[in-house]
PDB file of C-alpha atoms in Angstrom:
ATOM      1  CA  MET A  25       4.823 -41.291   6.709  1.00  0.00           C
ATOM      2  CA  SER A  26       7.230 -38.676   5.395  1.00  0.00           C
ATOM      3  CA  ASP A  27       7.243 -36.797   2.267  1.00  0.00           C
ATOM      4  CA  PHE A  28      10.704 -38.500   1.002  1.00  0.00           C
ATOM      5  CA  PHE A  29       9.126 -42.346   1.319  1.00  0.00           C
ATOM      6  CA  GLU A  30       5.805 -41.119   0.227  1.00  0.00           C
ATOM      7  CA  GLU A  31       7.836 -39.373  -3.244  1.00  0.00           C
ATOM      8  CA  GLN A  32      10.008 -42.459  -3.732  1.00  0.00           C
ATOM      9  CA  PHE A  33       7.284 -44.934  -3.296  1.00  0.00           C
ATOM     10  CA  GLU A  34       4.962 -43.438  -6.083  1.00  0.00           C
ATOM     11  CA  LYS A  35       7.617 -42.960  -8.236  1.00  0.00           C
ATOM     12  CA  GLU A  36       8.299 -46.576  -8.493  1.00  0.00           C
ATOM     13  CA  SER A  37       5.275 -48.220  -7.712  1.00  0.00           C
ATOM     14  CA  ASN A  38       2.895 -45.773  -9.711  1.00  0.00           C
ATOM     15  CA  TYR A  39       0.911 -46.057  -6.549  1.00  0.00           C
ATOM     16  CA  PRO A  40      -0.204 -43.689  -3.931  1.00  0.00           C
ATOM     17  CA  ALA A  41       1.315 -43.951  -0.736  1.00  0.00           C
ATOM     18  CA  SER A  42      -1.354 -42.719   1.259  1.00  0.00           C
ATOM     19  CA  GLU A  43      -5.347 -42.285   0.684  1.00  0.00           C
ATOM     20  CA  GLU A  44      -4.510 -38.797   0.689  1.00  0.00           C
ATOM     21  CA  ALA A  45      -2.138 -38.876  -2.270  1.00  0.00           C
ATOM     22  CA  GLY A  46      -4.121 -41.456  -4.026  1.00  0.00           C
ATOM     23  CA  LEU A  47      -7.183 -38.892  -3.820  1.00  0.00           C
ATOM     24  CA  ALA A  48      -4.743 -35.940  -5.014  1.00  0.00           C
ATOM     25  CA  MET A  49      -4.039 -38.198  -8.015  1.00  0.00           C
ATOM     26  CA  ALA A  50      -7.587 -39.198  -8.630  1.00  0.00           C
ATOM     27  CA  ASN A  51      -8.276 -36.019  -8.609  1.00  0.00           C
ATOM     28  CA  ASN A  52      -6.005 -34.627 -10.983  1.00  0.00           C
ATOM     29  CA  SER A  53      -6.519 -37.660 -13.129  1.00  0.00           C
ATOM     30  CA  ALA A  54     -10.767 -36.894 -13.391  1.00  0.00           C
ATOM     31  CA  LYS A  55      -9.736 -33.069 -14.083  1.00  0.00           C
ATOM     32  CA  LEU A  56      -7.305 -33.835 -17.040  1.00  0.00           C
ATOM     33  CA  LYS A  57     -10.240 -36.221 -18.648  1.00  0.00           C
ATOM     34  CA  HIS A  58     -12.839 -34.014 -17.681  1.00  0.00           C
ATOM     35  CA  ALA A  59     -11.079 -31.067 -19.435  1.00  0.00           C
ATOM     36  CA  ASP A  60     -10.757 -33.040 -22.697  1.00  0.00           C
ATOM     37  CA  ASP A  61     -14.155 -33.467 -25.372  1.00  0.00           C
ATOM     38  CA  GLU A  62     -12.925 -35.718 -27.791  1.00  0.00           C
ATOM     39  CA  GLU A  63     -14.469 -38.634 -28.221  1.00  0.00           C
ATOM     40  CA  GLY A  64     -12.971 -42.026 -27.301  1.00  0.00           C
ATOM     41  CA  HIS A  65     -10.859 -44.184 -29.756  1.00  0.00           C
ATOM     42  CA  LEU A  66     -11.900 -48.330 -30.139  1.00  0.00           C
ATOM     43  CA  THR A  67      -9.440 -50.644 -30.362  1.00  0.00           C
ATOM     44  CA  VAL A  68     -10.060 -52.815 -33.005  1.00  0.00           C
ATOM     45  CA  ASP A  69      -8.808 -56.669 -34.437  1.00  0.00           C
ATOM     46  CA  VAL A  70      -9.298 -56.735 -38.405  1.00  0.00           C
ATOM     47  CA  TYR A  71      -8.472 -60.192 -39.818  1.00  0.00           C
ATOM     48  CA  GLN A  72      -9.167 -61.683 -43.017  1.00  0.00           C
ATOM     49  CA  THR A  73     -10.400 -65.430 -43.698  1.00  0.00           C
ATOM     50  CA  ASP A  74     -10.965 -66.791 -47.058  1.00  0.00           C
ATOM     51  CA  ASP A  75     -14.549 -65.655 -47.939  1.00  0.00           C
ATOM     52  CA  GLU A  76     -14.589 -62.211 -45.341  1.00  0.00           C
ATOM     53  CA  ILE A  77     -13.127 -59.719 -43.788  1.00  0.00           C
ATOM     54  CA  VAL A  78     -13.640 -59.815 -39.754  1.00  0.00           C
ATOM     55  CA  ILE A  79     -13.593 -56.720 -37.264  1.00  0.00           C
ATOM     56  CA  GLN A  80     -14.002 -57.256 -33.708  1.00  0.00           C
ATOM     57  CA  SER A  81     -13.936 -54.621 -31.046  1.00  0.00           C
ATOM     58  CA  THR A  82     -14.103 -54.966 -26.823  1.00  0.00           C
ATOM     59  CA  ILE A  83     -16.996 -52.439 -26.244  1.00  0.00           C
ATOM     60  CA  ALA A  84     -18.252 -52.283 -22.786  1.00  0.00           C
ATOM     61  CA  GLY A  85     -21.083 -50.913 -21.597  1.00  0.00           C
ATOM     62  CA  VAL A  86     -23.209 -50.776 -24.259  1.00  0.00           C
ATOM     63  CA  THR A  87     -25.995 -52.518 -26.242  1.00  0.00           C
ATOM     64  CA  ALA A  88     -26.194 -53.099 -29.253  1.00  0.00           C
ATOM     65  CA  ASP A  89     -28.640 -50.444 -29.913  1.00  0.00           C
ATOM     66  CA  ASP A  90     -26.196 -48.020 -28.739  1.00  0.00           C
ATOM     67  CA  ILE A  91     -23.975 -48.445 -31.167  1.00  0.00           C
ATOM     68  CA  ASP A  92     -23.942 -47.343 -35.017  1.00  0.00           C
ATOM     69  CA  VAL A  93     -22.034 -48.821 -37.568  1.00  0.00           C
ATOM     70  CA  SER A  94     -21.795 -47.694 -41.089  1.00  0.00           C
ATOM     71  CA  ILE A  95     -20.279 -49.454 -43.988  1.00  0.00           C
ATOM     72  CA  THR A  96     -18.745 -48.692 -47.386  1.00  0.00           C
ATOM     73  CA  ASN A  97     -17.074 -50.703 -50.074  1.00  0.00           C
ATOM     74  CA  GLU A  98     -14.176 -49.926 -48.794  1.00  0.00           C
ATOM     75  CA  MET A  99     -14.777 -48.543 -44.737  1.00  0.00           C
ATOM     76  CA  VAL A 100     -16.300 -48.791 -41.793  1.00  0.00           C
ATOM     77  CA  THR A 101     -17.113 -46.663 -39.209  1.00  0.00           C
ATOM     78  CA  ILE A 102     -18.133 -47.326 -35.460  1.00  0.00           C
ATOM     79  CA  LYS A 103     -20.099 -44.954 -33.273  1.00  0.00           C
ATOM     80  CA  GLY A 104     -21.738 -44.906 -30.112  1.00  0.00           C
ATOM     81  CA  SER A 105     -21.882 -43.746 -26.647  1.00  0.00           C
ATOM     82  CA  ARG A 106     -21.279 -45.073 -22.915  1.00  0.00           C
ATOM     83  CA  LYS A 107     -23.779 -43.377 -20.423  1.00  0.00           C
ATOM     84  CA  HIS A 108     -22.407 -43.163 -17.047  1.00  0.00           C
ATOM     85  CA  GLU A 109     -25.104 -43.606 -14.840  1.00  0.00           C
ATOM     86  CA  GLU A 110     -23.768 -43.660 -10.917  1.00  0.00           C
ATOM     87  CA  LYS A 111     -22.853 -40.247 -10.081  1.00  0.00           C
ATOM     88  CA  VAL A 112     -19.728 -39.800  -7.794  1.00  0.00           C
ATOM     89  CA  LYS A 113     -18.430 -36.775  -6.865  1.00  0.00           C
ATOM     90  CA  GLU A 114     -14.751 -36.359  -8.417  1.00  0.00           C
ATOM     91  CA  SER A 115     -13.371 -35.904  -4.823  1.00  0.00           C
ATOM     92  CA  ASN A 116     -14.207 -39.549  -4.017  1.00  0.00           C
ATOM     93  CA  TYR A 117     -12.188 -40.909  -7.116  1.00  0.00           C
ATOM     94  CA  TYR A 118      -8.686 -42.899  -6.169  1.00  0.00           C
ATOM     95  CA  TYR A 119      -8.806 -43.421 -10.037  1.00  0.00           C
ATOM     96  CA  GLN A 120     -10.884 -42.731 -13.086  1.00  0.00           C
ATOM     97  CA  GLU A 121      -9.310 -44.853 -15.823  1.00  0.00           C
ATOM     98  CA  LEU A 122     -12.918 -45.821 -17.525  1.00  0.00           C
ATOM     99  CA  TYR A 123     -13.999 -44.099 -20.499  1.00  0.00           C
ATOM    100  CA  TRP A 124     -17.417 -42.573 -20.776  1.00  0.00           C
ATOM    101  CA  GLY A 125     -19.259 -40.640 -23.120  1.00  0.00           C
ATOM    102  CA  ALA A 126     -19.188 -40.645 -27.528  1.00  0.00           C
ATOM    103  CA  PHE A 127     -16.359 -43.373 -28.686  1.00  0.00           C
ATOM    104  CA  SER A 128     -15.969 -43.876 -32.512  1.00  0.00           C
ATOM    105  CA  ARG A 129     -13.168 -45.426 -35.128  1.00  0.00           C
ATOM    106  CA  SER A 130     -12.956 -45.547 -38.681  1.00  0.00           C
ATOM    107  CA  ILE A 131     -11.501 -48.471 -40.233  1.00  0.00           C
ATOM    108  CA  ILE A 132      -9.904 -48.527 -43.694  1.00  0.00           C
ATOM    109  CA  LEU A 133     -10.620 -51.761 -45.037  1.00  0.00           C
ATOM    110  CA  PRO A 134      -7.860 -53.483 -47.023  1.00  0.00           C
ATOM    111  CA  GLU A 135      -9.854 -55.022 -49.561  1.00  0.00           C
ATOM    112  CA  GLU A 136     -13.561 -54.340 -51.342  1.00  0.00           C
ATOM    113  CA  ILE A 137     -16.326 -55.761 -49.688  1.00  0.00           C
ATOM    114  CA  ASP A 138     -19.609 -56.493 -50.151  1.00  0.00           C
ATOM    115  CA  ALA A 139     -21.665 -54.110 -48.370  1.00  0.00           C
ATOM    116  CA  ASP A 140     -25.271 -55.214 -49.417  1.00  0.00           C
ATOM    117  CA  ASN A 141     -24.102 -58.479 -47.061  1.00  0.00           C
ATOM    118  CA  ALA A 142     -22.429 -57.290 -44.255  1.00  0.00           C
ATOM    119  CA  ARG A 143     -23.052 -58.762 -40.773  1.00  0.00           C
ATOM    120  CA  ALA A 144     -22.948 -57.469 -37.338  1.00  0.00           C
ATOM    121  CA  SER A 145     -23.309 -59.111 -33.829  1.00  0.00           C
ATOM    122  CA  MET A 146     -22.867 -58.513 -30.426  1.00  0.00           C
ATOM    123  CA  LYS A 147     -21.803 -60.901 -27.810  1.00  0.00           C
ATOM    124  CA  ASN A 148     -20.399 -60.488 -24.383  1.00  0.00           C
ATOM    125  CA  GLY A 149     -19.035 -57.277 -25.170  1.00  0.00           C
ATOM    126  CA  VAL A 150     -17.807 -58.170 -28.189  1.00  0.00           C
ATOM    127  CA  LEU A 151     -18.488 -56.352 -31.346  1.00  0.00           C
ATOM    128  CA  THR A 152     -18.003 -58.231 -34.959  1.00  0.00           C
ATOM    129  CA  LEU A 153     -18.613 -57.712 -38.485  1.00  0.00           C
ATOM    130  CA  ARG A 154     -18.523 -59.899 -40.505  1.00  0.00           C
ATOM    131  CA  LEU A 155     -17.785 -58.366 -44.367  1.00  0.00           C
ATOM    132  CA  PRO A 156     -17.771 -60.617 -47.626  1.00  0.00           C
ATOM    133  CA  LYS A 157     -15.291 -60.096 -49.735  1.00  0.00           C
ATOM    134  CA  LEU A 158     -16.035 -58.787 -53.540  1.00  0.00           C
ATOM    135  CA  ALA A 159     -15.594 -61.734 -56.075  1.00  0.00           C
ATOM    136  CA  LYS A 160     -12.467 -60.889 -57.797  1.00  0.00           C
ATOM    137  CA  SER A 161     -13.313 -60.167 -61.899  1.00  0.00           C
ATOM    138  CA  LYS A 162     -11.320 -62.477 -63.957  1.00  0.00           C
ATOM    139  CA  THR A 163     -10.284 -61.323 -67.128  1.00  0.00           C
ATOM    140  CA  LYS A 164     -11.937 -62.646 -70.249  1.00  0.00           C
ATOM    141  CA  LYS A 165     -10.363 -62.625 -73.376  1.00  0.00           C
ATOM    142  CA  ILE A 166     -13.380 -62.327 -76.615  1.00  0.00           C
ATOM    143  CA  ARG A 167     -12.512 -62.815 -79.919  1.00  0.00           C
ATOM    144  CA  VAL A 168     -13.060 -60.140 -82.499  1.00  0.00           C
ATOM    145  CA  SER A 169     -14.798 -60.729 -85.142  1.00  0.00           C
ATOM    146  CA  ASN A 170     -14.682 -59.451 -88.774  1.00  0.00           C
TER     147      ASN A 170
END
């Protein structure tokens, strides 16, 4: 293959035109990932029902014991770590897009919740937090006596 063809193919398709080009791309990607020591960032869905705020996050590659959830009345923090069990030489990767290592996410809640009655569950790699809303305080008028 000509260099021109390989360059054009890679530009237009985002796929390497040859095995050598793929290994080179993977090596560059792997080096960039390992140079960065920051924690991974979780994606979340946050929605409400009449009685609770629900937070969901897909967290593949961990068990419930690998996740730490901290809750206050105003904020939720999810922390954990994914362990990469298999050892693969960087030069053998074609693509290296999975994140391994520590991750965290803090979410400021849109309203106060009852942290004491919050529940968390994990099913099929989806973490679900159910946070009961605090009852809105009702204004009560009192009579002033003499």
